[in-house]
Every structure is written in C-alpha cells, then in structure tokens.
Amino acid sequence: AKRSAYITLVVLFIITAFLAFMARNVSLDFNFEKFFPSGDPDTEFFNDYRKKFGTDNDFLLIGLVNEEGIFKKDFLLKTDSLVKKLEKIEFITSVTSVVNTKEWIKSTLGRNVFESPLIHIHDPENYSADSLRLFSVPVWKGNLISEDAKVISIFVQHKQYLPKEGCDKVSIEIEKLVS
C-alpha cells in the first residue's frame, strides 16, 4: 500500500510537471472572428455584414458630465479641446461629438445648402437656439447629448481589428487625457 501510494504521488508529480511545462505555451486569442466556424452560412452572413457596415466593437464611448448643463462655454471649450486631442491619438480614426458635428441645412428657398455646427461653442448667444434644434431632432437627443442636457457623449472609433497591444495603447492615452 505504501509502495502504490508512492508510485501514485510520483505519477501525479510527473503529470503536474508536464502540464506546468506545457502551460507556458497557452495563450489567449482576442480575435472574435475565430470563434465562428469558417464556411458556415451564418459566418458568411456575419462577414458580409462587416464588409458593408464595418465592425461594431472597435470604439469607445466617453461621457462628460456637467451638472450645470452642457450649454456652458467653458465646458464646451474643454470638450472641444479634448475632442481635438483624441483625434491625434495613434490608431484613432474618428471622433464624433456634439462639439465637432455639423449638419447640412437647406436655405429657405431650397437652392443653397450650407453646413452649420450643432453647437456654436464660441457664441453663447446661440446656445438657446442650438438647444431647441438639438432637442427637436431625435438622432441627437439621447445619443450625442443626454435628455437632461447634462451629459455629452464622445464616440471614439479606432482602427478596425486592432490587436490587444494597440487597444491597450489607445486606452492608456485616453486615460491620460480624461483623468
């Protein structure tokens, strides 16, 4: 009985040592596409969708809160500055916020089309009109600004299929800017 217990312990030790040795080769793959079987109709549908509309997981959403409301010049200028800094980060492909989005407006005669910022951040006298226009368009209200007008969303799109190291780099750079 003592001898079989000794043999069992030696075998368990050898198996444990082997598994520990092999564990160094284990790695994590963060590529979501590898979860899907190739050649499967659902996978093909997914890939076609991605080609048309792009990926849906290569972005960050940042919310900036101002309890006094977003229509305050100093808050809007700080938000604009942050947006401009975010645009300069490596791997960032686009940054969308209420401070840098423009809309196309047709003149009253319908002959001319011009672009206008959603918020005239340098002209506080326009904030009331900007607010009325923003809250009258459902796509802006609840997406770029909260319904209580205390939060601005910043949508940050980064390069598609960015490996983990690149995502970490983007995350660190953004963390430096917002903290």
PDB file of C-alpha atoms in Angstrom:
ATOM      1  CA  ALA A   1       0.000   0.000   0.000  1.00  0.00           C
ATOM      2  CA  LYS A   2       2.874   2.318   0.824  1.00  0.00           C
ATOM      3  CA  ARG A   3       4.582   1.469  -2.472  1.00  0.00           C
ATOM      4  CA  SER A   4       1.402   2.136  -4.545  1.00  0.00           C
ATOM      5  CA  ALA A   5       0.879   5.452  -2.741  1.00  0.00           C
ATOM      6  CA  TYR A   6       4.480   6.392  -3.570  1.00  0.00           C
ATOM      7  CA  ILE A   7       4.009   5.432  -7.255  1.00  0.00           C
ATOM      8  CA  THR A   8       0.748   7.396  -7.407  1.00  0.00           C
ATOM      9  CA  LEU A   9       2.476  10.504  -5.995  1.00  0.00           C
ATOM     10  CA  VAL A  10       5.378  10.176  -8.465  1.00  0.00           C
ATOM     11  CA  VAL A  11       2.964   9.773 -11.418  1.00  0.00           C
ATOM     12  CA  LEU A  12       0.904  12.776 -10.246  1.00  0.00           C
ATOM     13  CA  PHE A  13       4.091  14.821  -9.843  1.00  0.00           C
ATOM     14  CA  ILE A  14       5.258  13.918 -13.362  1.00  0.00           C
ATOM     15  CA  ILE A  15       1.850  14.765 -14.844  1.00  0.00           C
ATOM     16  CA  THR A  16       1.742  18.062 -12.922  1.00  0.00           C
ATOM     17  CA  ALA A  17       5.283  18.953 -14.011  1.00  0.00           C
ATOM     18  CA  PHE A  18       4.425  18.131 -17.636  1.00  0.00           C
ATOM     19  CA  LEU A  19       1.236  20.233 -17.543  1.00  0.00           C
ATOM     20  CA  ALA A  20       3.080  23.130 -15.897  1.00  0.00           C
ATOM     21  CA  PHE A  21       5.755  22.901 -18.605  1.00  0.00           C
ATOM     22  CA  MET A  22       3.131  22.906 -21.370  1.00  0.00           C
ATOM     23  CA  ALA A  23       1.175  25.781 -19.778  1.00  0.00           C
ATOM     24  CA  ARG A  24       3.851  28.205 -20.930  1.00  0.00           C
ATOM     25  CA  ASN A  25       2.582  27.651 -24.482  1.00  0.00           C
ATOM     26  CA  VAL A  26      -1.008  28.595 -23.615  1.00  0.00           C
ATOM     27  CA  SER A  27      -2.115  31.985 -24.922  1.00  0.00           C
ATOM     28  CA  LEU A  28      -5.341  33.907 -25.273  1.00  0.00           C
ATOM     29  CA  ASP A  29      -6.639  34.934 -28.677  1.00  0.00           C
ATOM     30  CA  PHE A  30      -8.812  38.038 -28.563  1.00  0.00           C
ATOM     31  CA  ASN A  31      -9.811  37.795 -32.228  1.00  0.00           C
ATOM     32  CA  PHE A  32     -13.582  37.486 -32.054  1.00  0.00           C
ATOM     33  CA  GLU A  33     -13.850  36.192 -35.633  1.00  0.00           C
ATOM     34  CA  LYS A  34     -12.003  32.973 -34.770  1.00  0.00           C
ATOM     35  CA  PHE A  35     -14.977  31.855 -32.655  1.00  0.00           C
ATOM     36  CA  PHE A  36     -17.044  31.321 -35.799  1.00  0.00           C
ATOM     37  CA  PRO A  37     -16.621  28.205 -37.976  1.00  0.00           C
ATOM     38  CA  SER A  38     -15.356  29.014 -41.463  1.00  0.00           C
ATOM     39  CA  GLY A  39     -17.673  28.108 -44.340  1.00  0.00           C
ATOM     40  CA  ASP A  40     -20.788  28.316 -42.157  1.00  0.00           C
ATOM     41  CA  PRO A  41     -23.684  30.324 -43.713  1.00  0.00           C
ATOM     42  CA  ASP A  42     -24.074  32.361 -40.541  1.00  0.00           C
ATOM     43  CA  THR A  43     -20.376  33.185 -40.603  1.00  0.00           C
ATOM     44  CA  GLU A  44     -20.648  34.274 -44.236  1.00  0.00           C
ATOM     45  CA  PHE A  45     -23.638  36.494 -43.368  1.00  0.00           C
ATOM     46  CA  PHE A  46     -21.661  37.995 -40.477  1.00  0.00           C
ATOM     47  CA  ASN A  47     -18.636  38.668 -42.727  1.00  0.00           C
ATOM     48  CA  ASP A  48     -20.819  40.275 -45.423  1.00  0.00           C
ATOM     49  CA  TYR A  49     -22.415  42.485 -42.773  1.00  0.00           C
ATOM     50  CA  ARG A  50     -18.967  43.513 -41.533  1.00  0.00           C
ATOM     51  CA  LYS A  51     -17.831  44.398 -45.065  1.00  0.00           C
ATOM     52  CA  LYS A  52     -20.869  46.650 -45.552  1.00  0.00           C
ATOM     53  CA  PHE A  53     -21.106  48.308 -42.144  1.00  0.00           C
ATOM     54  CA  GLY A  54     -17.708  47.801 -40.502  1.00  0.00           C
ATOM     55  CA  THR A  55     -17.002  46.296 -37.144  1.00  0.00           C
ATOM     56  CA  ASP A  56     -19.175  47.023 -34.158  1.00  0.00           C
ATOM     57  CA  ASN A  57     -16.642  46.635 -31.383  1.00  0.00           C
ATOM     58  CA  ASP A  58     -13.819  48.972 -32.370  1.00  0.00           C
ATOM     59  CA  PHE A  59     -14.941  52.040 -30.461  1.00  0.00           C
ATOM     60  CA  LEU A  60     -15.119  53.716 -27.078  1.00  0.00           C
ATOM     61  CA  LEU A  61     -17.868  55.868 -25.717  1.00  0.00           C
ATOM     62  CA  ILE A  62     -16.899  58.654 -23.325  1.00  0.00           C
ATOM     63  CA  GLY A  63     -19.472  60.567 -21.319  1.00  0.00           C
ATOM     64  CA  LEU A  64     -18.683  64.033 -19.964  1.00  0.00           C
ATOM     65  CA  VAL A  65     -20.953  65.309 -17.209  1.00  0.00           C
ATOM     66  CA  ASN A  66     -21.637  68.916 -16.295  1.00  0.00           C
ATOM     67  CA  GLU A  67     -24.273  69.174 -13.573  1.00  0.00           C
ATOM     68  CA  GLU A  68     -24.940  72.800 -14.566  1.00  0.00           C
ATOM     69  CA  GLY A  69     -25.820  71.664 -18.088  1.00  0.00           C
ATOM     70  CA  ILE A  70     -23.787  71.257 -21.259  1.00  0.00           C
ATOM     71  CA  PHE A  71     -24.617  74.697 -22.656  1.00  0.00           C
ATOM     72  CA  LYS A  72     -21.820  76.429 -20.749  1.00  0.00           C
ATOM     73  CA  LYS A  73     -18.998  77.968 -22.770  1.00  0.00           C
ATOM     74  CA  ASP A  74     -16.122  76.768 -20.564  1.00  0.00           C
ATOM     75  CA  PHE A  75     -17.472  73.193 -20.564  1.00  0.00           C
ATOM     76  CA  LEU A  76     -17.954  73.209 -24.343  1.00  0.00           C
ATOM     77  CA  LEU A  77     -14.452  74.616 -24.928  1.00  0.00           C
ATOM     78  CA  LYS A  78     -12.908  71.933 -22.692  1.00  0.00           C
ATOM     79  CA  THR A  79     -14.909  69.279 -24.539  1.00  0.00           C
ATOM     80  CA  ASP A  80     -13.750  70.668 -27.890  1.00  0.00           C
ATOM     81  CA  SER A  81     -10.134  70.619 -26.688  1.00  0.00           C
ATOM     82  CA  LEU A  82     -10.487  67.004 -25.554  1.00  0.00           C
ATOM     83  CA  VAL A  83     -12.022  66.009 -28.904  1.00  0.00           C
ATOM     84  CA  LYS A  84      -9.101  67.588 -30.781  1.00  0.00           C
ATOM     85  CA  LYS A  85      -6.575  65.773 -28.568  1.00  0.00           C
ATOM     86  CA  LEU A  86      -8.404  62.465 -29.017  1.00  0.00           C
ATOM     87  CA  GLU A  87      -8.243  62.883 -32.802  1.00  0.00           C
ATOM     88  CA  LYS A  88      -4.430  62.996 -32.604  1.00  0.00           C
ATOM     89  CA  ILE A  89      -4.039  59.651 -30.790  1.00  0.00           C
ATOM     90  CA  GLU A  90      -2.449  56.907 -32.860  1.00  0.00           C
ATOM     91  CA  PHE A  91      -4.983  54.346 -34.154  1.00  0.00           C
ATOM     92  CA  ILE A  92      -7.956  56.701 -33.641  1.00  0.00           C
ATOM     93  CA  THR A  93      -9.827  57.004 -36.947  1.00  0.00           C
ATOM     94  CA  SER A  94     -12.664  59.341 -35.957  1.00  0.00           C
ATOM     95  CA  VAL A  95     -14.103  61.222 -33.017  1.00  0.00           C
ATOM     96  CA  THR A  96     -17.741  62.319 -33.028  1.00  0.00           C
ATOM     97  CA  SER A  97     -19.274  64.682 -30.525  1.00  0.00           C
ATOM     98  CA  VAL A  98     -21.825  67.445 -30.420  1.00  0.00           C
ATOM     99  CA  VAL A  99     -18.931  69.971 -30.468  1.00  0.00           C
ATOM    100  CA  ASN A 100     -17.458  68.804 -33.788  1.00  0.00           C
ATOM    101  CA  THR A 101     -20.521  67.553 -35.667  1.00  0.00           C
ATOM    102  CA  LYS A 102     -22.068  69.697 -38.336  1.00  0.00           C
ATOM    103  CA  GLU A 103     -25.414  69.404 -40.046  1.00  0.00           C
ATOM    104  CA  TRP A 104     -26.407  70.328 -43.576  1.00  0.00           C
ATOM    105  CA  ILE A 105     -29.138  72.928 -43.782  1.00  0.00           C
ATOM    106  CA  LYS A 106     -31.110  73.842 -46.881  1.00  0.00           C
ATOM    107  CA  SER A 107     -31.785  77.543 -47.339  1.00  0.00           C
ATOM    108  CA  THR A 108     -35.380  78.734 -47.151  1.00  0.00           C
ATOM    109  CA  LEU A 109     -35.555  78.950 -50.945  1.00  0.00           C
ATOM    110  CA  GLY A 110     -34.087  75.465 -51.206  1.00  0.00           C
ATOM    111  CA  ARG A 111     -31.413  76.450 -53.681  1.00  0.00           C
ATOM    112  CA  ASN A 112     -28.426  76.513 -51.362  1.00  0.00           C
ATOM    113  CA  VAL A 113     -27.163  74.042 -48.818  1.00  0.00           C
ATOM    114  CA  PHE A 114     -24.722  75.009 -46.117  1.00  0.00           C
ATOM    115  CA  GLU A 115     -23.227  73.362 -43.070  1.00  0.00           C
ATOM    116  CA  SER A 116     -23.740  74.565 -39.547  1.00  0.00           C
ATOM    117  CA  PRO A 117     -22.275  73.322 -36.269  1.00  0.00           C
ATOM    118  CA  LEU A 118     -24.698  71.578 -33.927  1.00  0.00           C
ATOM    119  CA  ILE A 119     -23.495  73.894 -31.163  1.00  0.00           C
ATOM    120  CA  HIS A 120     -21.871  77.252 -31.786  1.00  0.00           C
ATOM    121  CA  ILE A 121     -19.389  76.736 -28.944  1.00  0.00           C
ATOM    122  CA  HIS A 122     -17.820  80.209 -29.270  1.00  0.00           C
ATOM    123  CA  ASP A 123     -21.184  82.025 -29.404  1.00  0.00           C
ATOM    124  CA  PRO A 124     -23.164  81.630 -26.151  1.00  0.00           C
ATOM    125  CA  GLU A 125     -25.925  83.849 -27.571  1.00  0.00           C
ATOM    126  CA  ASN A 126     -26.762  80.942 -29.927  1.00  0.00           C
ATOM    127  CA  TYR A 127     -26.963  78.265 -27.204  1.00  0.00           C
ATOM    128  CA  SER A 128     -30.725  78.653 -26.763  1.00  0.00           C
ATOM    129  CA  ALA A 129     -31.410  78.168 -30.490  1.00  0.00           C
ATOM    130  CA  ASP A 130     -28.847  75.326 -30.623  1.00  0.00           C
ATOM    131  CA  SER A 131     -30.581  73.628 -27.703  1.00  0.00           C
ATOM    132  CA  LEU A 132     -34.019  73.900 -29.300  1.00  0.00           C
ATOM    133  CA  ARG A 133     -32.721  72.499 -32.599  1.00  0.00           C
ATOM    134  CA  LEU A 134     -30.792  69.654 -30.916  1.00  0.00           C
ATOM    135  CA  PHE A 135     -33.747  68.564 -28.830  1.00  0.00           C
ATOM    136  CA  SER A 136     -36.080  68.650 -31.806  1.00  0.00           C
ATOM    137  CA  VAL A 137     -34.019  66.032 -33.690  1.00  0.00           C
ATOM    138  CA  PRO A 138     -34.284  62.545 -32.129  1.00  0.00           C
ATOM    139  CA  VAL A 139     -30.946  61.361 -33.514  1.00  0.00           C
ATOM    140  CA  TRP A 140     -29.058  63.971 -31.456  1.00  0.00           C
ATOM    141  CA  LYS A 141     -31.105  63.858 -28.243  1.00  0.00           C
ATOM    142  CA  GLY A 142     -30.224  60.762 -26.257  1.00  0.00           C
ATOM    143  CA  ASN A 143     -27.201  59.954 -28.437  1.00  0.00           C
ATOM    144  CA  LEU A 144     -24.804  62.894 -28.534  1.00  0.00           C
ATOM    145  CA  ILE A 145     -26.399  64.606 -25.543  1.00  0.00           C
ATOM    146  CA  SER A 146     -28.440  63.265 -22.673  1.00  0.00           C
ATOM    147  CA  GLU A 147     -32.109  64.058 -22.417  1.00  0.00           C
ATOM    148  CA  ASP A 148     -31.474  66.183 -19.323  1.00  0.00           C
ATOM    149  CA  ALA A 149     -28.727  68.131 -21.178  1.00  0.00           C
ATOM    150  CA  LYS A 150     -26.109  67.359 -18.521  1.00  0.00           C
ATOM    151  CA  VAL A 151     -24.016  64.799 -20.436  1.00  0.00           C
ATOM    152  CA  ILE A 152     -22.151  64.938 -23.742  1.00  0.00           C
ATOM    153  CA  SER A 153     -21.198  61.665 -25.435  1.00  0.00           C
ATOM    154  CA  ILE A 154     -17.959  61.367 -27.354  1.00  0.00           C
ATOM    155  CA  PHE A 155     -17.859  58.460 -29.781  1.00  0.00           C
ATOM    156  CA  VAL A 156     -14.248  57.403 -30.445  1.00  0.00           C
ATOM    157  CA  GLN A 157     -13.684  54.991 -33.330  1.00  0.00           C
ATOM    158  CA  HIS A 158     -10.321  53.261 -33.584  1.00  0.00           C
ATOM    159  CA  LYS A 159      -8.655  51.238 -36.321  1.00  0.00           C
ATOM    160  CA  GLN A 160     -10.516  48.016 -37.089  1.00  0.00           C
ATOM    161  CA  TYR A 161      -9.075  44.708 -35.893  1.00  0.00           C
ATOM    162  CA  LEU A 162      -6.577  46.462 -33.656  1.00  0.00           C
ATOM    163  CA  PRO A 163      -4.604  43.874 -31.650  1.00  0.00           C
ATOM    164  CA  LYS A 164      -4.730  43.930 -27.862  1.00  0.00           C
ATOM    165  CA  GLU A 165      -1.446  45.840 -27.585  1.00  0.00           C
ATOM    166  CA  GLY A 166      -2.826  48.629 -29.791  1.00  0.00           C
ATOM    167  CA  CYS A 167      -6.070  48.740 -27.824  1.00  0.00           C
ATOM    168  CA  ASP A 168      -4.069  48.986 -24.605  1.00  0.00           C
ATOM    169  CA  LYS A 169      -2.039  51.863 -26.044  1.00  0.00           C
ATOM    170  CA  VAL A 170      -5.210  53.739 -27.088  1.00  0.00           C
ATOM    171  CA  SER A 171      -6.758  53.107 -23.679  1.00  0.00           C
ATOM    172  CA  ILE A 172      -3.690  54.445 -21.840  1.00  0.00           C
ATOM    173  CA  GLU A 173      -3.589  57.590 -23.992  1.00  0.00           C
ATOM    174  CA  ILE A 174      -7.290  58.264 -23.459  1.00  0.00           C
ATOM    175  CA  GLU A 175      -6.975  57.618 -19.735  1.00  0.00           C
ATOM    176  CA  LYS A 176      -4.224  60.264 -19.567  1.00  0.00           C
ATOM    177  CA  LEU A 177      -6.477  62.796 -21.277  1.00  0.00           C
ATOM    178  CA  VAL A 178      -9.635  62.245 -19.237  1.00  0.00           C
ATOM    179  CA  SER A 179      -8.163  61.774 -15.768  1.00  0.00           C
TER     180      SER A 179
END
